[in-house]
Coordinates of C-alpha atoms in Angstrom, one line a residue:
X1 CA 72.5 -18.5 -163.2
X2 CA 71.1 -15.9 -165.1
X3 CA 73.8 -12.2 -165.9
X4 CA 71.8 -10.5 -168.7
X5 CA 70.2 -6.8 -167.6
X6 CA 66.5 -7.3 -167.7
X7 CA 65.0 -3.8 -169.1
X8 CA 64.5 -2.4 -166.2
X9 CA 68.6 -2.4 -165.2
X10 CA 69.6 -1.7 -169.2
X11 CA 67.8 1.4 -168.7
X12 CA 69.3 2.2 -165.7
X13 CA 73.0 1.6 -166.9
X14 CA 72.0 4.0 -169.8
X15 CA 71.0 6.6 -167.8
X16 CA 74.0 6.4 -165.2
X17 CA 76.5 6.4 -168.2
X18 CA 74.8 9.0 -170.3
X19 CA 74.7 11.3 -167.4
X20 CA 78.4 10.7 -166.3
X21 CA 79.9 10.9 -169.9
X22 CA 78.3 14.4 -170.2
X23 CA 78.9 16.1 -166.7
X24 CA 81.8 14.1 -165.6
X25 CA 85.1 14.1 -168.3
X26 CA 88.4 13.8 -166.7
X27 CA 89.1 18.0 -166.3
X28 CA 85.8 18.7 -165.5
X29 CA 86.5 15.8 -162.5
X30 CA 89.6 18.4 -161.2
X31 CA 87.7 21.0 -161.1
X32 CA 85.0 18.9 -158.9
X33 CA 88.1 18.5 -156.6
X34 CA 88.5 22.0 -155.5
X35 CA 84.8 22.8 -154.0
X36 CA 85.1 22.5 -150.9
X37 CA 85.1 18.5 -149.6
X38 CA 86.8 17.5 -152.7
X39 CA 83.3 17.0 -154.6
X40 CA 80.5 18.7 -156.6
X41 CA 77.2 19.4 -155.1
X42 CA 75.5 19.6 -158.1
X43 CA 76.2 16.4 -159.5
X44 CA 74.8 15.2 -156.1
X45 CA 71.7 17.1 -157.2
X46 CA 71.9 15.8 -160.5
X47 CA 72.2 12.4 -159.4
X48 CA 69.4 13.1 -156.7
X49 CA 67.1 14.2 -159.7
X50 CA 67.9 10.8 -161.5
X51 CA 67.4 9.2 -159.0
X52 CA 70.2 7.4 -158.1
X53 CA 70.5 8.6 -154.5
X54 CA 66.9 6.4 -153.6
X55 CA 67.4 3.6 -155.5
X56 CA 67.9 0.8 -153.1
X57 CA 65.8 1.6 -150.9
X58 CA 62.0 1.3 -150.1
X59 CA 58.7 2.6 -152.3
X60 CA 57.5 3.0 -148.8
X61 CA 60.6 4.9 -147.9
X62 CA 60.2 7.1 -151.1
X63 CA 62.9 4.9 -153.3
X64 CA 63.0 2.8 -155.3
X65 CA 63.3 -0.3 -154.0
X66 CA 66.6 -1.4 -155.8
X67 CA 68.6 -4.4 -155.4
X68 CA 72.2 -5.5 -155.9
X69 CA 72.3 -5.0 -158.9
X70 CA 71.4 -2.1 -160.1
X71 CA 73.7 -1.0 -156.9
X72 CA 76.5 -2.3 -159.3
X73 CA 75.8 -1.0 -161.8
X74 CA 76.0 2.3 -160.6
X75 CA 79.2 1.2 -158.9
X76 CA 80.8 0.1 -162.0
X77 CA 79.8 3.4 -163.9
X78 CA 80.6 5.9 -161.0
X79 CA 84.8 3.7 -161.2
X80 CA 84.9 4.0 -164.6
X81 CA 83.7 8.3 -164.5
X82 CA 86.3 8.4 -161.0
X83 CA 83.7 9.9 -159.5
X84 CA 84.6 11.6 -156.0
X85 CA 80.7 12.3 -154.1
X86 CA 79.7 9.7 -151.5
X87 CA 77.8 7.6 -153.0
X88 CA 79.0 4.6 -151.1
X89 CA 79.3 6.7 -147.5
X90 CA 75.9 7.7 -147.7
X91 CA 73.7 5.7 -149.7
X92 CA 76.2 2.3 -149.5
X93 CA 77.1 2.6 -146.2
X94 CA 75.0 4.8 -143.7
X95 CA 71.6 4.3 -145.8
X96 CA 72.3 0.4 -145.6
X97 CA 72.5 0.8 -141.7
X98 CA 68.8 2.6 -141.7
X99 CA 67.4 -0.2 -144.8
X100 CA 68.6 -3.5 -142.3
X101 CA 68.5 -1.6 -138.5
X102 CA 66.7 1.7 -138.8
X103 CA 63.4 1.9 -137.3
X104 CA 60.5 3.8 -138.9
X105 CA 61.2 6.3 -137.0
X106 CA 64.7 6.8 -137.6
X107 CA 64.0 6.2 -141.7
X108 CA 61.4 9.0 -141.5
X109 CA 64.4 11.5 -140.5
X110 CA 66.9 10.2 -142.6
X111 CA 65.8 8.6 -145.4
X112 CA 64.2 11.7 -146.6
X113 CA 67.3 13.8 -147.0
X114 CA 69.0 11.5 -148.3
X115 CA 67.5 10.6 -151.8
X116 CA 66.9 14.1 -152.0
X117 CA 70.4 14.7 -151.6
X118 CA 69.9 17.2 -149.0
X119 CA 72.1 15.8 -146.6
X120 CA 75.4 13.4 -146.6
X121 CA 76.4 10.8 -143.9
X122 CA 79.2 9.1 -143.3
X123 CA 80.8 6.0 -141.6
X124 CA 82.0 6.6 -138.8
X125 CA 83.9 3.0 -137.6
X126 CA 88.3 3.1 -138.1
X127 CA 90.2 3.1 -134.8
X128 CA 94.2 3.1 -134.6
X129 CA 94.3 -0.2 -133.1
X130 CA 91.3 -2.0 -135.5
X131 CA 93.0 -2.3 -138.5
X132 CA 90.0 -4.1 -140.4
X133 CA 88.3 -6.2 -137.2
X134 CA 85.1 -4.9 -137.2
X135 CA 84.8 -5.8 -133.9
X136 CA 87.7 -4.1 -132.5
X137 CA 86.2 -1.2 -131.4
X138 CA 87.4 1.4 -127.7
X139 CA 85.1 4.1 -128.5
X140 CA 83.2 3.9 -125.6
X141 CA 79.1 4.5 -125.2
X142 CA 77.8 4.2 -122.0
X143 CA 74.6 5.1 -120.8
X144 CA 73.0 8.1 -118.9
X145 CA 69.3 8.1 -118.4
X146 CA 67.9 7.2 -121.3
X147 CA 70.8 8.1 -123.9
X148 CA 74.3 7.4 -124.2
X149 CA 77.3 9.6 -123.8
X150 CA 79.9 8.5 -126.4
X151 CA 84.1 9.0 -125.9
X152 CA 86.1 8.4 -128.5
X153 CA 88.4 8.8 -131.7
X154 CA 87.9 7.3 -135.0
X155 CA 90.2 7.5 -138.5
X156 CA 90.2 7.8 -142.1
X157 CA 86.3 8.6 -142.1
X158 CA 85.3 9.2 -146.0
X159 CA 82.9 12.2 -145.9
X160 CA 83.6 12.5 -142.5
X161 CA 84.9 16.1 -143.0
X162 CA 81.2 17.8 -145.0
X163 CA 78.5 15.0 -143.6
X164 CA 75.8 16.3 -141.8
X165 CA 75.6 13.6 -140.0
X166 CA 77.7 10.0 -138.5
X167 CA 76.9 7.0 -138.7
X168 CA 79.1 5.6 -135.2
X169 CA 80.3 2.3 -133.7
X170 CA 80.5 2.6 -130.1
X171 CA 81.9 -0.2 -127.2
X172 CA 78.4 -0.4 -124.9
X173 CA 79.7 -3.4 -122.6
X174 CA 82.8 -6.0 -122.5
X175 CA 86.4 -5.5 -123.8
X176 CA 88.0 -3.6 -126.4
X177 CA 87.3 -6.9 -129.0
X178 CA 85.2 -9.1 -127.6
X179 CA 82.3 -9.5 -130.3
X180 CA 79.5 -8.8 -127.6
X181 CA 78.9 -5.1 -126.6
X182 CA 78.7 -2.8 -129.5
X183 CA 76.6 -0.8 -130.8
X184 CA 75.2 1.6 -133.9
X185 CA 74.6 5.4 -132.9
X186 CA 73.1 8.1 -135.1
X187 CA 75.3 11.3 -134.3
X188 CA 74.7 15.1 -135.7
X189 CA 77.7 15.9 -137.2
X190 CA 77.8 19.2 -135.4
X191 CA 77.2 18.2 -132.0
X192 CA 78.3 19.4 -128.9
X193 CA 82.1 17.5 -128.4
X194 CA 82.0 16.3 -132.0
X195 CA 85.3 17.6 -133.4
X196 CA 86.5 16.5 -137.2
X197 CA 89.8 16.5 -138.9
X198 CA 89.7 16.7 -142.5
X199 CA 92.6 15.9 -145.4
X200 CA 92.6 15.2 -148.8
X201 CA 93.2 11.0 -149.3
X202 CA 95.4 9.8 -152.1
X203 CA 92.6 8.9 -154.6
X204 CA 91.3 11.9 -154.7
X205 CA 88.7 11.6 -152.0
X206 CA 88.3 13.5 -148.9
X207 CA 88.4 11.9 -145.2
X208 CA 88.5 13.1 -142.0
X209 CA 89.9 12.1 -138.1
X210 CA 86.9 12.8 -135.4
X211 CA 86.4 12.7 -132.0
X212 CA 84.0 12.4 -129.9
X213 CA 84.1 13.7 -125.8
X214 CA 81.4 13.5 -124.3
X215 CA 78.7 13.8 -126.9
X216 CA 75.4 13.3 -125.2
X217 CA 73.0 11.3 -128.0
X218 CA 69.0 10.5 -126.7
X219 CA 67.8 6.8 -127.2
X220 CA 66.0 7.9 -130.4
X221 CA 69.8 7.8 -132.0
X222 CA 71.1 3.9 -130.9
X223 CA 70.5 1.8 -134.7
X224 CA 69.2 -1.6 -133.7
X225 CA 70.6 -3.8 -130.7
X226 CA 73.0 -1.6 -128.2
X227 CA 74.3 -4.1 -126.9
X228 CA 74.8 -6.8 -130.6
X229 CA 75.1 -4.6 -133.8
X230 CA 77.9 -6.2 -134.6
X231 CA 76.2 -9.2 -136.9
X232 CA 74.4 -5.7 -138.4
X233 CA 77.9 -3.8 -139.2
X234 CA 79.3 -7.5 -141.0
X235 CA 76.1 -7.0 -142.8
X236 CA 76.2 -3.5 -144.3
X237 CA 80.2 -3.1 -144.8
X238 CA 79.7 -6.7 -146.9
X239 CA 77.6 -4.8 -148.8
X240 CA 80.1 -1.6 -149.3
X241 CA 83.0 -4.9 -150.1
X242 CA 80.4 -6.0 -153.4
X243 CA 80.0 -2.0 -154.6
X244 CA 83.7 -1.2 -154.0
X245 CA 83.6 -4.7 -155.9
X246 CA 81.8 -2.9 -158.7
X247 CA 82.9 -0.3 -158.9
X248 CA 87.3 -1.4 -159.1
X249 CA 85.6 -4.1 -161.8
X250 CA 85.0 -0.1 -164.1
X251 CA 88.4 1.3 -162.4
X252 CA 89.7 -1.4 -164.2
X253 CA 87.6 -1.8 -167.5
X254 CA 88.3 1.9 -168.0
X255 CA 92.1 1.8 -167.4
X256 CA 92.3 -1.1 -170.4
X257 CA 90.9 0.9 -172.5
X258 CA 92.1 4.0 -172.0
X259 CA 96.2 1.8 -172.1
X260 CA 94.9 -0.1 -175.5
X261 CA 93.6 3.7 -177.4
X262 CA 97.4 4.8 -176.5
X263 CA 99.5 2.4 -177.0
X264 CA 97.4 2.4 -180.4
X265 CA 98.7 6.1 -181.2
X266 CA 101.9 6.1 -179.6
X267 CA 104.9 5.8 -181.7
X268 CA 108.1 4.4 -181.3
X269 CA 110.9 3.6 -184.1
X270 CA 108.2 5.2 -186.9
X271 CA 105.4 3.3 -185.8
X272 CA 102.4 3.1 -182.6
X273 CA 103.9 0.2 -180.1
X274 CA 100.4 -2.0 -179.6
X275 CA 102.0 -3.2 -182.7
X276 CA 104.8 -5.2 -180.6
X277 CA 103.1 -8.4 -179.7
X278 CA 104.8 -8.0 -176.5
X279 CA 102.8 -4.9 -176.0
X280 CA 99.7 -7.1 -177.4
X281 CA 100.4 -10.0 -174.0
X282 CA 99.9 -7.2 -171.7
X283 CA 97.0 -6.2 -173.4
X284 CA 95.6 -9.5 -174.0
X285 CA 96.6 -10.3 -170.2
X286 CA 94.7 -7.5 -168.9
X287 CA 91.6 -8.2 -169.9
X288 CA 91.7 -11.7 -168.3
X289 CA 92.4 -10.6 -164.8
X290 CA 89.3 -7.9 -166.1
X291 CA 87.2 -10.2 -167.3
X292 CA 88.5 -12.3 -164.0
X293 CA 87.1 -9.6 -161.8
X294 CA 83.8 -9.3 -163.1
X295 CA 83.0 -12.5 -162.3
X296 CA 83.5 -12.5 -158.9
X297 CA 82.1 -9.0 -158.4
X298 CA 78.9 -10.9 -160.0
X299 CA 79.4 -13.5 -157.7
X300 CA 79.6 -11.4 -154.7
X301 CA 76.3 -9.1 -156.6
X302 CA 74.6 -12.2 -156.3
X303 CA 75.5 -13.8 -152.4
X304 CA 74.2 -10.6 -150.9
X305 CA 71.0 -12.7 -151.0
X306 CA 72.6 -16.4 -149.2
X307 CA 70.8 -17.1 -146.2
X308 CA 73.6 -18.1 -144.5
X309 CA 75.7 -15.3 -143.0
X310 CA 79.3 -17.3 -143.0
X311 CA 79.0 -18.3 -146.2
X312 CA 77.3 -15.0 -147.7
X313 CA 81.0 -13.6 -145.5
X314 CA 83.2 -16.4 -147.4
X315 CA 81.8 -15.2 -150.7
X316 CA 82.2 -11.6 -150.8
X317 CA 85.5 -12.3 -149.0
X318 CA 86.9 -14.2 -151.8
X319 CA 85.5 -11.4 -153.9
X320 CA 87.9 -9.3 -152.1
X321 CA 90.7 -11.1 -152.9
X322 CA 90.1 -11.4 -156.7
X323 CA 89.5 -7.9 -157.3
X324 CA 92.1 -6.7 -155.0
X325 CA 94.8 -9.0 -157.7
X326 CA 93.0 -8.2 -160.3
X327 CA 93.2 -4.3 -159.5
X328 CA 97.2 -3.9 -158.3
X329 CA 98.1 -6.3 -162.3
X330 CA 95.8 -4.0 -164.2
X331 CA 96.9 -0.7 -162.6
X332 CA 100.9 -1.9 -162.8
X333 CA 100.3 -2.4 -166.2
X334 CA 98.6 0.0 -167.1
X335 CA 101.2 2.4 -166.1
X336 CA 104.0 0.3 -167.4
X337 CA 102.4 0.3 -171.0
X338 CA 102.8 4.4 -170.2
X339 CA 105.6 5.3 -169.3
X340 CA 107.1 8.2 -167.5
X341 CA 103.5 9.9 -168.8
X342 CA 101.7 7.3 -166.5
X343 CA 102.9 9.0 -163.5
X344 CA 102.1 12.3 -163.9
X345 CA 98.9 13.8 -162.4
X346 CA 98.0 15.7 -165.5
X347 CA 96.8 11.9 -166.8
X348 CA 94.0 10.3 -165.6
X349 CA 95.9 6.6 -165.7
X350 CA 97.7 7.4 -162.5
X351 CA 94.3 8.4 -160.9
X352 CA 92.7 5.0 -161.5
X353 CA 95.3 3.0 -160.0
X354 CA 95.5 5.2 -157.4
X355 CA 91.9 4.6 -156.5
X356 CA 92.2 0.8 -157.4
X357 CA 95.3 0.3 -154.3
X358 CA 92.5 2.8 -151.9
X359 CA 90.0 0.1 -152.6
X360 CA 92.1 -2.9 -152.2
X361 CA 92.4 -1.4 -148.6
X362 CA 88.8 -0.4 -147.6
X363 CA 87.5 -2.8 -145.9
X364 CA 90.5 -5.5 -145.6
X365 CA 93.1 -6.1 -147.9
X366 CA 94.0 -9.2 -150.0
X367 CA 95.6 -10.9 -147.7
X368 CA 93.1 -10.0 -145.1
X369 CA 90.2 -11.8 -147.0
X370 CA 92.8 -14.4 -148.3
X371 CA 92.9 -15.6 -144.0
X372 CA 89.4 -15.0 -144.0
X373 CA 88.4 -17.3 -146.9
X374 CA 91.2 -20.0 -145.9
X375 CA 90.4 -19.8 -142.0
X376 CA 86.3 -20.9 -143.5
X377 CA 87.5 -23.6 -145.6
X378 CA 87.5 -22.2 -149.3
X379 CA 89.9 -22.3 -152.0
X380 CA 91.5 -19.4 -154.0

């Protein structure tokens, strides 16, 4: 398997790395956090100008027709820079639903706004009882004429506070944990009956709890089959897990570099602490954990193209397990090697660990995915 980047992919990497190096140092990030919703509209426009918001969409839809490797490159760079903007929520998740399940009319109505940066989206899926089970859906979508009426609550919706449009999972039939009878709906965030309560999350991003009370949507709001959307949901969420793995690799990479730089300059007993062999060993172990994570992130990116859905899901779950293990180890070691300063909000290393912690718990933590791999007959 060839893991070398093509010339176009190297150019993409140089482009996104250069953009973020100029526009996204730690001090600027703290400034962006104070803007409405916790991210920069100006930065979002720059991402659009660079074509990054249109990468995964087909040329027929106004995008660039890029694949999983290109998304991996972008997400790694965003991890290294601790980017706050809603790329995952808008492009990877919501854009994924439109790419894989949207009608021509839905793509024409929504993709141009994503690509040019004028609209952002959010995926409203998590419920208070559902934990990590994508099929556990209590929110209902009852038929009314040609359309539906949606009632229910969704929690910790990334970018839910400021999104223009919501992609919502809701049950059209069956019991709460049935794997059939689930639909996916496009809902304007300002629709009558939609109530949002926004708040910051521990990693500096923003989310919202959203209540749907008698929200009426038309038949044109349904993405795919309203009675059997679980396979679509699983596919899109798997792609989001892959993107999170890549982001985590970027976070770990920068955490290691920052830590090595710190122990080279931090002096104790008159010498740099990086000269102590025990700390060199710990930095070496961090590097090994990073490279294990990087390998599994690449594997997950390739696994997205597997024809067998079960094999694809198991491979991505295995990658998420390694990412969780490596992220925890690299993050904890980075904090410890920085000492007390690593626990402060003024230094960036703690922010990297917080984001790694949130990634580990997004769309299934390490234990959850370990069970999935075990049940599938795989080994970690």
